CSV table of N, CA, C and O in Angstrom, one decimal:
chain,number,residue,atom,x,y,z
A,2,UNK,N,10.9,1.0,-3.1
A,2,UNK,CA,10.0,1.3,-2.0
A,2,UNK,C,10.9,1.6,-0.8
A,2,UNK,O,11.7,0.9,-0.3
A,3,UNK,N,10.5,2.8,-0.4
A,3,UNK,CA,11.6,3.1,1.3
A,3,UNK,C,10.6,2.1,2.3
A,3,UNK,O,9.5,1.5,2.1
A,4,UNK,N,11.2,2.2,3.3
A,4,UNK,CA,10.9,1.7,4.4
A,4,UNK,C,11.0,2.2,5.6
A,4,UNK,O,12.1,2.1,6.1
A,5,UNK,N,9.9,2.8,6.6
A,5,UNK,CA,10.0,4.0,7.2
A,5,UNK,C,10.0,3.6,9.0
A,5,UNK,O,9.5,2.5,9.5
A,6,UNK,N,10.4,4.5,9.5
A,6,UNK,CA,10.1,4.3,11.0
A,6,UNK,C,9.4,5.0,11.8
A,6,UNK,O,9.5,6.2,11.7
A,7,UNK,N,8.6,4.4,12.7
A,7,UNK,CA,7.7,5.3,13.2
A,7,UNK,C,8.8,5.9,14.5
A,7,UNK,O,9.7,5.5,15.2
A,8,UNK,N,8.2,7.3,14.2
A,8,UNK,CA,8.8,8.3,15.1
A,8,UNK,C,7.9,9.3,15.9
A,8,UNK,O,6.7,9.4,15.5
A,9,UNK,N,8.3,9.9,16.7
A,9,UNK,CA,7.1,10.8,17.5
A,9,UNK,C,6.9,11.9,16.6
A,9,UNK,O,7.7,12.0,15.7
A,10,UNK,N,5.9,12.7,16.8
A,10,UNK,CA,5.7,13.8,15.9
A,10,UNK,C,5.1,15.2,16.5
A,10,UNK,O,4.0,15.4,17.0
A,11,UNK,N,5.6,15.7,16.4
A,11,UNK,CA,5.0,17.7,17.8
A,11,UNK,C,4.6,18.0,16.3
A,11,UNK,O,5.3,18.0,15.4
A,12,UNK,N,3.4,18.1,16.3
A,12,UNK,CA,2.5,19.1,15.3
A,12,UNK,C,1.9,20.1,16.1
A,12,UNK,O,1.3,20.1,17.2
A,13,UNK,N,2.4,21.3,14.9
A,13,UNK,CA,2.3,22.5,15.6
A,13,UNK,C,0.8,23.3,14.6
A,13,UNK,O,0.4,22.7,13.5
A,14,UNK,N,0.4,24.0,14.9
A,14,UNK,CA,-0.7,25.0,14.4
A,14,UNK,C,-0.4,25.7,12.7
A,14,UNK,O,-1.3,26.1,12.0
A,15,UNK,N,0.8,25.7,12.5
A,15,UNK,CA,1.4,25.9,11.3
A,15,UNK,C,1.7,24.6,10.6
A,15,UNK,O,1.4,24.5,9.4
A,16,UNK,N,2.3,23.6,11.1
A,16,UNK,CA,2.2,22.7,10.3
A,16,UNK,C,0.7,22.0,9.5
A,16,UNK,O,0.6,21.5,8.4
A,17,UNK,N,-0.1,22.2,10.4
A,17,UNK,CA,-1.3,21.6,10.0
A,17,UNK,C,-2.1,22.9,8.8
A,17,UNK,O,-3.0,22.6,8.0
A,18,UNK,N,-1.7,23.8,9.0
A,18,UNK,CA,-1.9,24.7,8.0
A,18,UNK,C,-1.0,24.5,6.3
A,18,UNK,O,-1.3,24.7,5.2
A,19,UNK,N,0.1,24.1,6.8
A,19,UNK,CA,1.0,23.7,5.3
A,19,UNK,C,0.7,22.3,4.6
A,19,UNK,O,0.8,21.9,3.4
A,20,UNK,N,0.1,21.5,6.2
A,20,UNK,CA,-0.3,20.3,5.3
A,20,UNK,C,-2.0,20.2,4.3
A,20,UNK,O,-2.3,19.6,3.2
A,21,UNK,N,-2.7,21.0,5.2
A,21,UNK,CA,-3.8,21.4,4.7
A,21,UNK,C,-3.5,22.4,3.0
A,21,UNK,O,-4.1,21.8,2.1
A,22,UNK,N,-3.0,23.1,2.7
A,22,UNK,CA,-2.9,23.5,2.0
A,22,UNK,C,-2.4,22.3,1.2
A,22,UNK,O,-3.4,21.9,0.6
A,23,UNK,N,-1.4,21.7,1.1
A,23,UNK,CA,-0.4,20.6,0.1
A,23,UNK,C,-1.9,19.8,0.0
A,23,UNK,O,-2.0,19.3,-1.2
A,24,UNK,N,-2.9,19.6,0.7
A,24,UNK,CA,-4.0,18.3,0.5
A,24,UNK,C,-4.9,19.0,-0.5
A,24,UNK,O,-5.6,18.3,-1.2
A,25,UNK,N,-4.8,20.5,-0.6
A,25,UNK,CA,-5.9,20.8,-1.5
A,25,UNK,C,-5.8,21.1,-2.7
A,25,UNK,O,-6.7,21.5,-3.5
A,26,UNK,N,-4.6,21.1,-2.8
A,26,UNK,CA,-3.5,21.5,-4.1
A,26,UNK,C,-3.9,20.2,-4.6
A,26,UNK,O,-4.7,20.0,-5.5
A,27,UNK,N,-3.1,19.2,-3.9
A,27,UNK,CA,-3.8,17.4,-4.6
A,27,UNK,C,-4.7,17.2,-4.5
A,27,UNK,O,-4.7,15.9,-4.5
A,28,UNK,N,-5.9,17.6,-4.3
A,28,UNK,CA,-6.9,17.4,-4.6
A,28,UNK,C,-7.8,17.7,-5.7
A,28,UNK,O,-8.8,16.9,-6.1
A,29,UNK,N,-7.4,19.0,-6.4
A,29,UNK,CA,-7.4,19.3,-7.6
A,29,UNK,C,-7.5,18.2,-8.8
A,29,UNK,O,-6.7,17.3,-8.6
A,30,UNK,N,-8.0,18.1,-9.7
A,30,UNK,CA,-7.6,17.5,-11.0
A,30,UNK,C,-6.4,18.1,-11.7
A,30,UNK,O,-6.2,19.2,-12.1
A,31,UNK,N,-5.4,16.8,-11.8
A,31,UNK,CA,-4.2,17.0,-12.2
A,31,UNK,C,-3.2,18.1,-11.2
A,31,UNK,O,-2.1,18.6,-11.5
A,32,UNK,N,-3.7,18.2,-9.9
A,32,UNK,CA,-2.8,19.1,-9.0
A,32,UNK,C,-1.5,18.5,-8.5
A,32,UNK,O,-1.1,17.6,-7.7
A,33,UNK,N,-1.0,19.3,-9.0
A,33,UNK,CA,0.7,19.5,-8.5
A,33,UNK,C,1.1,20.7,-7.8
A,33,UNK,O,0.4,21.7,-7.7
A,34,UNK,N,2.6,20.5,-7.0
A,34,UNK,CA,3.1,21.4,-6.1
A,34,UNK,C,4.3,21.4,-6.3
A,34,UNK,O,4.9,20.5,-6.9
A,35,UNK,N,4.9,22.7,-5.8
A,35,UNK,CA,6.2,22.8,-5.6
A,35,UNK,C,6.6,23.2,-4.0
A,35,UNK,O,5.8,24.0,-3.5
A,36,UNK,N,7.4,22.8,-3.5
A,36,UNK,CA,7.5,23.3,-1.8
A,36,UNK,C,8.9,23.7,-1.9
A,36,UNK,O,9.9,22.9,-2.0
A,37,UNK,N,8.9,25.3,-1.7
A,37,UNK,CA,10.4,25.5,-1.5
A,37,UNK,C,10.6,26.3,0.3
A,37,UNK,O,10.0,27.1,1.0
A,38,UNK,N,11.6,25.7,0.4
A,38,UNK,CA,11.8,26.2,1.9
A,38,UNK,C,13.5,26.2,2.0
A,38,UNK,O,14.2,25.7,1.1
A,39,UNK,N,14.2,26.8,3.2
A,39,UNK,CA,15.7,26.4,4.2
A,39,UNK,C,15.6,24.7,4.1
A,39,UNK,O,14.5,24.1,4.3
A,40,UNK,N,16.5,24.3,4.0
A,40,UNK,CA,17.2,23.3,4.2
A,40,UNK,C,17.5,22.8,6.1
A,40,UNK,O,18.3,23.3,6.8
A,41,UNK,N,16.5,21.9,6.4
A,41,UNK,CA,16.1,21.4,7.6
A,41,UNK,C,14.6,22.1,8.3
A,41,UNK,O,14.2,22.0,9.4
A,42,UNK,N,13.9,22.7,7.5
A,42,UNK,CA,12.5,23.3,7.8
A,42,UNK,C,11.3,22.5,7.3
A,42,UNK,O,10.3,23.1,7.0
A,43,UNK,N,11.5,21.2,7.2
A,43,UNK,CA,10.3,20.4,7.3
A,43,UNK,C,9.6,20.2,6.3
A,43,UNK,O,8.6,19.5,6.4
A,44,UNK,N,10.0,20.7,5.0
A,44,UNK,CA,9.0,20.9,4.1
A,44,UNK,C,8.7,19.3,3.4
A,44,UNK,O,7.6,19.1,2.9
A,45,UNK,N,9.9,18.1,3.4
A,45,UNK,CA,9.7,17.2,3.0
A,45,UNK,C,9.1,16.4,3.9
A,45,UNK,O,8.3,15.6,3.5
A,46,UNK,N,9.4,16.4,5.2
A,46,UNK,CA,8.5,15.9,6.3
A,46,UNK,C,6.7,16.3,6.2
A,46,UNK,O,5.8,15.5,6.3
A,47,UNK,N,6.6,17.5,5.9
A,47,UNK,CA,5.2,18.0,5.5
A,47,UNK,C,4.6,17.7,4.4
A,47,UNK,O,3.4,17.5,4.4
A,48,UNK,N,5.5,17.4,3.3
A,48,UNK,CA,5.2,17.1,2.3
A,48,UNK,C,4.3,15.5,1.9
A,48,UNK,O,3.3,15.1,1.3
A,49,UNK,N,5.4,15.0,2.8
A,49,UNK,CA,4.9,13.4,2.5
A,49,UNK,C,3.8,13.0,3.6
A,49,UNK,O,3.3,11.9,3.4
A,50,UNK,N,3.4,13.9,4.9
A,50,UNK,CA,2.5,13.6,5.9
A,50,UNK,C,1.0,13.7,5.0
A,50,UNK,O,0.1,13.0,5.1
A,51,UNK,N,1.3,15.2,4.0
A,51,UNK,CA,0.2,15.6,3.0
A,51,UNK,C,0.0,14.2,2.2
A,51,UNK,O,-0.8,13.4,2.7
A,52,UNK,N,0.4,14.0,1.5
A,52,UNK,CA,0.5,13.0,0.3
A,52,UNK,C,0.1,11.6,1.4
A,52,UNK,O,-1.0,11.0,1.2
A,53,UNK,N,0.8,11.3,2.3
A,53,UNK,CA,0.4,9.6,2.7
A,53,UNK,C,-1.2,10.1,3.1
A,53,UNK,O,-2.0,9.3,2.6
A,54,UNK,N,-1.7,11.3,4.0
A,54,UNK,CA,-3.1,11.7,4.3
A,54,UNK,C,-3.9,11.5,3.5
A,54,UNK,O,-4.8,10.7,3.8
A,55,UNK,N,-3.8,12.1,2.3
A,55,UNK,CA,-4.3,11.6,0.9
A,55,UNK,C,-4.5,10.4,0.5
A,55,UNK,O,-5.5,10.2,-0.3
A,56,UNK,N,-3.9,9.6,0.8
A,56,UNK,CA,-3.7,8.3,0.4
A,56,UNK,C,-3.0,8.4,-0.9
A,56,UNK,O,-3.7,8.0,-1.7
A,57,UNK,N,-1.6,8.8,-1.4
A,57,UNK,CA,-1.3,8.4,-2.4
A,57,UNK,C,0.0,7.5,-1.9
A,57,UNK,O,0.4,7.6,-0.7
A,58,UNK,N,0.5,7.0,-2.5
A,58,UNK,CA,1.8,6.3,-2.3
A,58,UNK,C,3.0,7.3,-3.1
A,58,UNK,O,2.9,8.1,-4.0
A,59,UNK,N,4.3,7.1,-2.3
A,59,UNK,CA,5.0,8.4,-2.2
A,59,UNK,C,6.3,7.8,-2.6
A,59,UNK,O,6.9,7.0,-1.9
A,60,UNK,N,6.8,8.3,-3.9
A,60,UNK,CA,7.9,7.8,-4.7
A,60,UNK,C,8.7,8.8,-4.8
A,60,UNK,O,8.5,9.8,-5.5
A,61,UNK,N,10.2,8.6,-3.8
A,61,UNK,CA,10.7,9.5,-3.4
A,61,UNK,C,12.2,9.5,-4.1
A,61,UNK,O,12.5,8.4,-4.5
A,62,UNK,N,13.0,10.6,-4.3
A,62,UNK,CA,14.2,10.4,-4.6
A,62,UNK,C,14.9,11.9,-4.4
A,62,UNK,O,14.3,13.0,-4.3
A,63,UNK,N,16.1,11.6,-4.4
A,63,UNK,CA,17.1,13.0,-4.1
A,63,UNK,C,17.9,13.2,-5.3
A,63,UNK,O,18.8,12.4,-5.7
A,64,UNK,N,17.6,14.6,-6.2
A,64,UNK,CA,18.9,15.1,-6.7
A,64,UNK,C,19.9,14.6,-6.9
A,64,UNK,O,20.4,14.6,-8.1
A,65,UNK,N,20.7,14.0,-5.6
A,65,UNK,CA,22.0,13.6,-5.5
A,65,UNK,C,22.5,12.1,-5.9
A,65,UNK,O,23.5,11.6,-6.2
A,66,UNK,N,21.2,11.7,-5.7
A,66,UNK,CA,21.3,9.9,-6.0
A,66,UNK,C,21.6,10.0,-7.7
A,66,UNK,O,21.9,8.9,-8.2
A,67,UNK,N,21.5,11.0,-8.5
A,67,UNK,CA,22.1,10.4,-10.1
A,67,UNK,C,20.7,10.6,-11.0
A,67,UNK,O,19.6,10.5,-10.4
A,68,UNK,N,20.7,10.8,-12.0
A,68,UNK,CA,19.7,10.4,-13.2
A,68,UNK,C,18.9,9.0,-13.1
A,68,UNK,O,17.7,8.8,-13.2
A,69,UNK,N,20.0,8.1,-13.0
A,69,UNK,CA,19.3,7.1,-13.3
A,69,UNK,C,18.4,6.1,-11.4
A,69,UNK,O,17.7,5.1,-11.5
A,70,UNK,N,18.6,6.7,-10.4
A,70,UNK,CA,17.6,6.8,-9.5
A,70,UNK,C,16.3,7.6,-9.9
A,70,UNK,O,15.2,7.2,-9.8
A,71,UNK,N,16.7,8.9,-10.3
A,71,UNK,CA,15.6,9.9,-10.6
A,71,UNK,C,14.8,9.3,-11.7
A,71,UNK,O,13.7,9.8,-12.0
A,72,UNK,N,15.5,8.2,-12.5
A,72,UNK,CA,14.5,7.8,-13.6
A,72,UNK,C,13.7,6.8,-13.3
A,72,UNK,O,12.6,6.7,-13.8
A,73,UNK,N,14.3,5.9,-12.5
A,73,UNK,CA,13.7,4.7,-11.6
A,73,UNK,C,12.4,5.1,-11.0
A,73,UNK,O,11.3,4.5,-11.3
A,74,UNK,N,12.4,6.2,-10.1
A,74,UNK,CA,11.5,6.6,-9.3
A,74,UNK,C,10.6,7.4,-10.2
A,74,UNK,O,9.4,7.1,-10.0
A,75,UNK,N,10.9,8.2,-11.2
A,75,UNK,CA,9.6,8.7,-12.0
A,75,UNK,C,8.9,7.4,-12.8
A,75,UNK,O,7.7,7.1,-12.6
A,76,UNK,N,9.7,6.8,-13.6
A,76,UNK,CA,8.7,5.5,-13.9
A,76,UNK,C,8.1,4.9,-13.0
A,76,UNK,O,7.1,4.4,-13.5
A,77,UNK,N,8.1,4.6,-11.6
A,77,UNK,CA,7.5,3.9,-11.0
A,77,UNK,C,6.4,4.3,-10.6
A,77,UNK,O,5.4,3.6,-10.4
A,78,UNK,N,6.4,5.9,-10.4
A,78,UNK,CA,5.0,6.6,-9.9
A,78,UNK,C,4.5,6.9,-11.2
A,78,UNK,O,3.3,6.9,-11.4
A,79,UNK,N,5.4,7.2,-12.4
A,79,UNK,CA,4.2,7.4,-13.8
A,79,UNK,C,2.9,6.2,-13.8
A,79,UNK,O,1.7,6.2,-13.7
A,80,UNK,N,4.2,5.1,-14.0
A,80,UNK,CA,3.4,3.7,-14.0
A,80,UNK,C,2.2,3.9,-13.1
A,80,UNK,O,1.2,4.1,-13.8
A,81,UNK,N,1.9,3.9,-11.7
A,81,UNK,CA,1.3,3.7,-11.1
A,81,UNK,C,0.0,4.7,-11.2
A,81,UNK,O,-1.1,4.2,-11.2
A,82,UNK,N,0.3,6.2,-11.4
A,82,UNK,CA,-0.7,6.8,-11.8
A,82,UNK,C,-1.6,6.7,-13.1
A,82,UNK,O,-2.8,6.9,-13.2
A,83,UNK,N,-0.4,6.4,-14.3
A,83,UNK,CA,-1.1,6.6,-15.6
A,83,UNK,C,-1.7,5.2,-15.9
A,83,UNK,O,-2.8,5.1,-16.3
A,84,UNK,N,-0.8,4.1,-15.7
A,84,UNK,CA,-1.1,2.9,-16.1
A,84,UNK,C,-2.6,1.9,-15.0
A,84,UNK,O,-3.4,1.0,-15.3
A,85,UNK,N,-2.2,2.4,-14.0
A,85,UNK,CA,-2.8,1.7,-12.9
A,85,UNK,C,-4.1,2.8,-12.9
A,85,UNK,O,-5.2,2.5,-13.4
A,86,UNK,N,-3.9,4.2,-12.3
A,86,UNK,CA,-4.7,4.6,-12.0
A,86,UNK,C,-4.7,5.3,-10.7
A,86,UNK,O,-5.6,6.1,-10.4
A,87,UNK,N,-3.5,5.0,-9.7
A,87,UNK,CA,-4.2,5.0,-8.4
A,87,UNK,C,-3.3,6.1,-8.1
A,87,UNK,O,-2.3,6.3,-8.8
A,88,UNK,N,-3.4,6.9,-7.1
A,88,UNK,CA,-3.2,8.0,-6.3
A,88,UNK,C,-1.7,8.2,-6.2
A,88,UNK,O,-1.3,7.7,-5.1
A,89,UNK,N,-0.5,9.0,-6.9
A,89,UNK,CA,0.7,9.0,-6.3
A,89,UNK,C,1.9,10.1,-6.1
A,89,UNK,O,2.0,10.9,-7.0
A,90,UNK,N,2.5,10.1,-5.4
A,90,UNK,CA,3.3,11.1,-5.6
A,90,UNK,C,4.6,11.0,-6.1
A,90,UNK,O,5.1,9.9,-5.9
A,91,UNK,N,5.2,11.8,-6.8
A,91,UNK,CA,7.0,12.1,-6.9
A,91,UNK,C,7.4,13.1,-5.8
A,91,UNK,O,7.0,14.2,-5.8
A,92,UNK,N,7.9,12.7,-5.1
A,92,UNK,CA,8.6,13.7,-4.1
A,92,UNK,C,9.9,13.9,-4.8
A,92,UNK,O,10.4,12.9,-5.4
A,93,UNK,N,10.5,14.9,-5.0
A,93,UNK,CA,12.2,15.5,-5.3
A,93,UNK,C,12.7,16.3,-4.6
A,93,UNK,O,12.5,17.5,-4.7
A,94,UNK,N,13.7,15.6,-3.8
A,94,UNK,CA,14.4,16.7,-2.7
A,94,UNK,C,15.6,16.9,-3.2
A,94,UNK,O,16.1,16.3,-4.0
A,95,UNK,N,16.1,18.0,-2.5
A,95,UNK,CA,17.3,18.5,-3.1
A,95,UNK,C,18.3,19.2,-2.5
A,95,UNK,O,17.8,19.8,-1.6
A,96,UNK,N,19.7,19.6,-2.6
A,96,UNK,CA,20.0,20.7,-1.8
A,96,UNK,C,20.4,21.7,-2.8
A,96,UNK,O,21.0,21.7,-3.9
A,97,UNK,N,19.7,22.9,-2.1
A,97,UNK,CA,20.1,23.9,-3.5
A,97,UNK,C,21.0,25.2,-2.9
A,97,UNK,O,21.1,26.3,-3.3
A,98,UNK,N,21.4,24.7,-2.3
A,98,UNK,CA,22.3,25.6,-1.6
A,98,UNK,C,24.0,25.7,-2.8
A,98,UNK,O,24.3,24.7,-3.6
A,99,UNK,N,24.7,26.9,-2.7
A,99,UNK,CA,25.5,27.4,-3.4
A,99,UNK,C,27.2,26.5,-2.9
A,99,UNK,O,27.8,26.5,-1.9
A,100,UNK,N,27.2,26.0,-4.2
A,100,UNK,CA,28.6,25.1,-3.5
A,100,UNK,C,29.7,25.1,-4.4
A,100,UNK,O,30.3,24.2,-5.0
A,101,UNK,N,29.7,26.9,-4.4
A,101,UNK,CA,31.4,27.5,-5.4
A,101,UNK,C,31.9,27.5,-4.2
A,101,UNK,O,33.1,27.9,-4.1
């Protein structure tokens, strides 16, 4: 489980438009998303504002942390959705930028 801090937040007219959009994608039965954007454009910041709005609980991990973080964090949100029932997300961030 992360552990977060509260920070100020400038919500702009666009953001509330991307998060609106990500709330109605999960809202859907069985809805999933993919958010691709530049690297420092908010999308994981938007991402998880959508998902906590919702109420799901947000099981996060990075690419870079290894397989076996990435497997930690999908079992825990499987568990929670399949076994439990209740509302959650996998967040997966990443850098996909070219590093020949």
């Amino acid at each position: 489980q992360l552990k977060f801090s509260r920070q100020p937040l400038v919500v702009l007219l666009d953001t509330c438009e991307h998060v609106a959009r990500i709330c109605r994608v999960l809202r859907l039965p069985g809805g999933h998303i993919i958010v691709v954007a530049l690297a420092g454009r908010g999308r994981r910041s938007i991402a998880r504002l959508a998902c906590l709005s919702m109420g799901h609980e947000v099981f996060e991990t990075r690419d870079a942390e290894g397989p076996e973080k990435w497997r930690e964090a999908t079992s825990a949100c499987l568990l929670q959705a399949c076994a439990e029932g209740q509302p959650s997300t996998l967040l997966v961030t990443g850098d996909c930028s070219d590093k020949s």
